[in-house]
mmCIF file of C-alpha atoms in Angstrom:
data_model
loop_
_atom_site.group_PDB
_atom_site.id
_atom_site.type_symbol
_atom_site.label_atom_id
_atom_site.label_comp_id
_atom_site.label_asym_id
_atom_site.label_seq_id
_atom_site.Cartn_x
_atom_site.Cartn_y
_atom_site.Cartn_z
ATOM 1 C CA MET A 6 -24.811 -0.707 -28.867
ATOM 2 C CA ASN A 7 -22.993 -3.080 -31.206
ATOM 3 C CA THR A 8 -20.204 -5.438 -30.200
ATOM 4 C CA SER A 9 -17.322 -3.241 -31.431
ATOM 5 C CA GLN A 10 -18.689 -0.242 -29.495
ATOM 6 C CA ASP A 11 -19.118 -2.436 -26.429
ATOM 7 C CA ASN A 12 -15.509 -3.700 -26.708
ATOM 8 C CA ALA A 13 -14.207 -0.138 -27.171
ATOM 9 C CA LEU A 14 -16.137 0.988 -24.112
ATOM 10 C CA ARG A 15 -14.704 -1.854 -22.101
ATOM 11 C CA ALA A 16 -11.172 -1.022 -23.260
ATOM 12 C CA SER A 17 -11.713 2.635 -22.374
ATOM 13 C CA THR A 18 -13.117 1.723 -18.975
ATOM 14 C CA ARG A 19 -10.221 -0.659 -18.379
ATOM 15 C CA ARG A 20 -7.721 2.119 -19.158
ATOM 16 C CA ARG A 21 -9.493 4.449 -16.720
ATOM 17 C CA PHE A 22 -9.392 1.745 -14.045
ATOM 18 C CA GLY A 23 -5.719 1.229 -14.819
ATOM 19 C CA LEU A 24 -4.975 4.934 -14.495
ATOM 20 C CA ALA A 25 -6.948 5.190 -11.239
ATOM 21 C CA LEU A 26 -5.113 2.164 -9.835
ATOM 22 C CA LEU A 27 -1.765 3.591 -10.946
ATOM 23 C CA ILE A 28 -2.509 6.789 -9.004
ATOM 24 C CA LEU A 29 -3.695 4.813 -5.976
ATOM 25 C CA ARG A 30 -0.715 2.447 -6.140
ATOM 26 C CA VAL A 31 1.855 5.248 -6.322
ATOM 27 C CA ALA A 32 0.187 7.169 -3.478
ATOM 28 C CA LEU A 33 0.057 4.111 -1.209
ATOM 29 C CA GLY A 34 3.608 3.132 -2.110
ATOM 30 C CA VAL A 35 4.912 6.613 -1.307
ATOM 31 C CA PHE A 36 2.952 6.472 1.965
ATOM 32 C CA LEU A 37 4.833 3.285 2.923
ATOM 33 C CA LEU A 38 8.121 4.624 1.573
ATOM 34 C CA VAL A 39 7.972 7.631 3.912
ATOM 35 C CA PHE A 40 7.601 5.368 6.942
ATOM 36 C CA GLY A 41 10.290 2.999 5.684
ATOM 37 C CA LEU A 42 12.746 5.859 5.204
ATOM 38 C CA GLU A 43 11.854 7.243 8.631
ATOM 39 C CA LYS A 44 13.217 4.061 10.178
ATOM 40 C CA PHE A 45 16.660 4.990 8.784
ATOM 41 C CA ILE A 46 16.467 8.767 9.143
ATOM 42 C CA ALA A 47 14.999 8.841 12.668
ATOM 43 C CA PRO A 48 15.205 5.311 14.100
ATOM 44 C CA SER A 49 14.612 6.557 17.648
ATOM 45 C CA THR A 50 11.173 7.767 16.535
ATOM 46 C CA SER A 51 10.318 4.268 15.332
ATOM 47 C CA VAL A 52 11.627 2.714 18.548
ATOM 48 C CA ALA A 53 9.362 5.072 20.536
ATOM 49 C CA ILE A 54 6.381 4.281 18.285
ATOM 50 C CA TYR A 55 6.838 0.521 18.730
ATOM 51 C CA GLN A 56 7.007 1.010 22.489
ATOM 52 C CA TYR A 57 3.929 3.277 22.563
ATOM 53 C CA LEU A 58 1.676 1.380 20.150
ATOM 54 C CA TYR A 59 2.792 -2.226 20.479
ATOM 55 C CA GLY A 60 4.400 -2.252 23.930
ATOM 56 C CA VAL A 61 7.575 -3.683 22.383
ATOM 57 C CA SER A 62 11.104 -2.465 22.970
ATOM 58 C CA ALA A 63 12.539 -2.805 19.468
ATOM 59 C CA PRO A 64 16.318 -2.688 19.009
ATOM 60 C CA VAL A 65 17.560 -0.276 16.367
ATOM 61 C CA ALA A 66 18.863 -3.183 14.245
ATOM 62 C CA LEU A 67 15.311 -4.540 14.033
ATOM 63 C CA VAL A 68 14.021 -1.086 13.105
ATOM 64 C CA TYR A 69 16.569 -0.939 10.264
ATOM 65 C CA ALA A 70 15.586 -4.412 9.049
ATOM 66 C CA LEU A 71 11.879 -3.536 9.109
ATOM 67 C CA GLY A 72 12.667 -0.254 7.356
ATOM 68 C CA ALA A 73 14.493 -2.096 4.569
ATOM 69 C CA LEU A 74 11.582 -4.510 4.137
ATOM 70 C CA GLU A 75 9.095 -1.638 4.131
ATOM 71 C CA ILE A 76 11.106 0.207 1.478
ATOM 72 C CA LEU A 77 11.236 -2.932 -0.695
ATOM 73 C CA LEU A 78 7.484 -3.379 -0.252
ATOM 74 C CA ALA A 79 6.876 0.279 -1.109
ATOM 75 C CA ILE A 80 8.916 -0.007 -4.309
ATOM 76 C CA ALA A 81 7.104 -3.212 -5.308
ATOM 77 C CA ILE A 82 3.755 -1.478 -4.803
ATOM 78 C CA ILE A 83 4.815 1.710 -6.619
ATOM 79 C CA VAL A 84 5.880 -0.217 -9.734
ATOM 80 C CA GLY A 85 3.157 -2.865 -9.472
ATOM 81 C CA ALA A 86 5.444 -5.861 -9.010
ATOM 82 C CA PHE A 87 4.254 -9.137 -7.492
ATOM 83 C CA ARG A 88 0.805 -7.561 -7.140
ATOM 84 C CA ARG A 89 -0.959 -10.461 -5.447
ATOM 85 C CA TRP A 90 1.665 -10.581 -2.704
ATOM 86 C CA SER A 91 2.870 -6.988 -2.419
ATOM 87 C CA TYR A 92 -0.646 -5.537 -2.304
ATOM 88 C CA ALA A 93 -1.743 -8.203 0.207
ATOM 89 C CA ILE A 94 1.270 -7.585 2.446
ATOM 90 C CA GLY A 95 0.658 -3.827 2.279
ATOM 91 C CA LEU A 96 -2.978 -4.395 3.251
ATOM 92 C CA LEU A 97 -2.086 -6.740 6.117
ATOM 93 C CA ALA A 98 0.722 -4.534 7.434
ATOM 94 C CA HIS A 99 -1.453 -1.443 7.430
ATOM 95 C CA GLY A 100 -4.319 -3.464 8.902
ATOM 96 C CA ALA A 101 -2.047 -4.422 11.811
ATOM 97 C CA THR A 102 -1.234 -0.755 12.341
ATOM 98 C CA VAL A 103 -4.923 0.157 12.313
ATOM 99 C CA MET A 104 -5.627 -2.530 14.892
ATOM 100 C CA ALA A 105 -2.749 -1.303 17.061
ATOM 101 C CA THR A 106 -4.084 2.254 16.917
ATOM 102 C CA ALA A 107 -7.773 1.338 17.247
ATOM 103 C CA ARG A 108 -8.012 2.894 20.706
ATOM 104 C CA LEU A 109 -6.819 6.191 19.212
ATOM 105 C CA ILE A 110 -9.052 5.875 16.148
ATOM 106 C CA ILE A 111 -12.264 5.333 18.116
ATOM 107 C CA ASP A 112 -11.582 8.392 20.312
ATOM 108 C CA PRO A 113 -10.421 11.052 17.822
ATOM 109 C CA TRP A 114 -11.534 13.980 19.997
ATOM 110 C CA GLY A 115 -9.940 12.686 23.176
ATOM 111 C CA LEU A 116 -13.197 12.266 25.072
ATOM 112 C CA ILE A 117 -11.876 9.120 26.776
ATOM 113 C CA SER A 118 -8.132 9.735 26.846
ATOM 114 C CA GLY A 119 -8.300 13.492 27.356
ATOM 115 C CA GLU A 120 -5.953 14.045 24.430
ATOM 116 C CA PRO A 121 -7.252 14.526 20.866
ATOM 117 C CA GLN A 122 -5.673 12.129 18.356
ATOM 118 C CA HIS A 123 -7.787 12.810 15.268
ATOM 119 C CA LEU A 124 -4.936 12.257 12.796
ATOM 120 C CA TYR A 125 -5.016 8.506 13.479
ATOM 121 C CA LEU A 126 -8.478 8.430 11.904
ATOM 122 C CA ALA A 127 -6.798 8.981 8.504
ATOM 123 C CA ALA A 128 -5.535 5.400 8.727
ATOM 124 C CA VAL A 129 -9.054 4.078 8.041
ATOM 125 C CA PRO A 130 -9.419 5.434 4.470
ATOM 126 C CA VAL A 131 -5.825 4.379 3.781
ATOM 127 C CA LEU A 132 -6.786 0.849 4.849
ATOM 128 C CA ALA A 133 -9.795 1.026 2.515
ATOM 129 C CA ALA A 134 -7.494 2.156 -0.306
ATOM 130 C CA PHE A 135 -5.182 -0.824 0.303
ATOM 131 C CA ALA A 136 -8.210 -3.138 0.243
ATOM 132 C CA ALA A 137 -9.454 -1.600 -3.022
ATOM 133 C CA LEU A 138 -5.999 -1.903 -4.601
ATOM 134 C CA TYR A 139 -5.798 -5.570 -3.636
ATOM 135 C CA LEU A 140 -9.328 -6.399 -4.804
ATOM 136 C CA LEU A 141 -8.854 -4.622 -8.156
ATOM 137 C CA ARG A 142 -5.280 -5.829 -8.768
ATOM 138 C CA ASP A 143 -6.219 -7.708 -11.949
ATOM 139 C CA LEU A 144 -7.379 -4.429 -13.523
ATOM 140 C CA ASP A 145 -4.053 -2.724 -12.726
ATOM 141 C CA CYS A 146 -2.946 -2.619 -16.361
ATOM 142 C CA PHE A 147 -0.169 -0.008 -15.946
ATOM 143 C CA SER A 148 1.909 -2.192 -13.639
ATOM 144 C CA LEU A 149 5.247 -3.930 -14.015
ATOM 145 C CA ASP A 150 3.511 -7.301 -13.733
ATOM 146 C CA GLN A 151 1.163 -6.436 -16.590
ATOM 147 C CA TRP A 152 4.008 -5.086 -18.714
ATOM 148 C CA ARG A 153 6.041 -8.260 -18.151
ATOM 149 C CA ALA A 154 3.042 -10.437 -19.017
ATOM 150 C CA SER A 155 2.331 -8.543 -22.230
ATOM 151 C CA SER A 156 6.035 -8.472 -23.190
ATOM 152 C CA SER A 157 6.403 -12.217 -22.790
ATOM 153 C CA SER A 158 3.354 -12.841 -24.964
ATOM 154 C CA ARG A 159 4.887 -10.734 -27.776
ATOM 155 C CA VAL A 160 8.248 -12.505 -27.826
ATOM 156 C CA PRO A 161 8.468 -14.575 -31.012
ATOM 157 C CA ALA A 162 9.107 -18.268 -30.582
ATOM 158 C CA ARG A 163 12.573 -19.492 -31.485
ATOM 159 C CA ALA A 164 12.911 -21.966 -34.307
#
């Protein structure tokens, strides 16, 4: 394969990576957005979840504040803004949730607790998806960050 074919293949592969990461980014962002909106739509559900999973009695004002932050994070991830930080925060936040639900994840059939909780197991591939998004962030070419970087490099210099 000659150099021009090799470069074209790399550009094609990069576009496919970019498209795959766009799909992954939007899906993960919507995932977070749903939980952020829930904190406003049904705050009592979030209060109960914090009590059940974390053993913390969260006031509704805190739930609203966390919901607002989660919505901002979700939007940043969906559009690909501040990728290094937004993807890392998404990974860490979901990682904390996975750790808090570990007892439910390791017993999906309820053999220990007596109550099946197999839906919590879905958090593990979501965590893997957040990790993949973070690790591949530099290949996320259809993101706001990438668009801003390419736009600034095309701006002609002023005389």
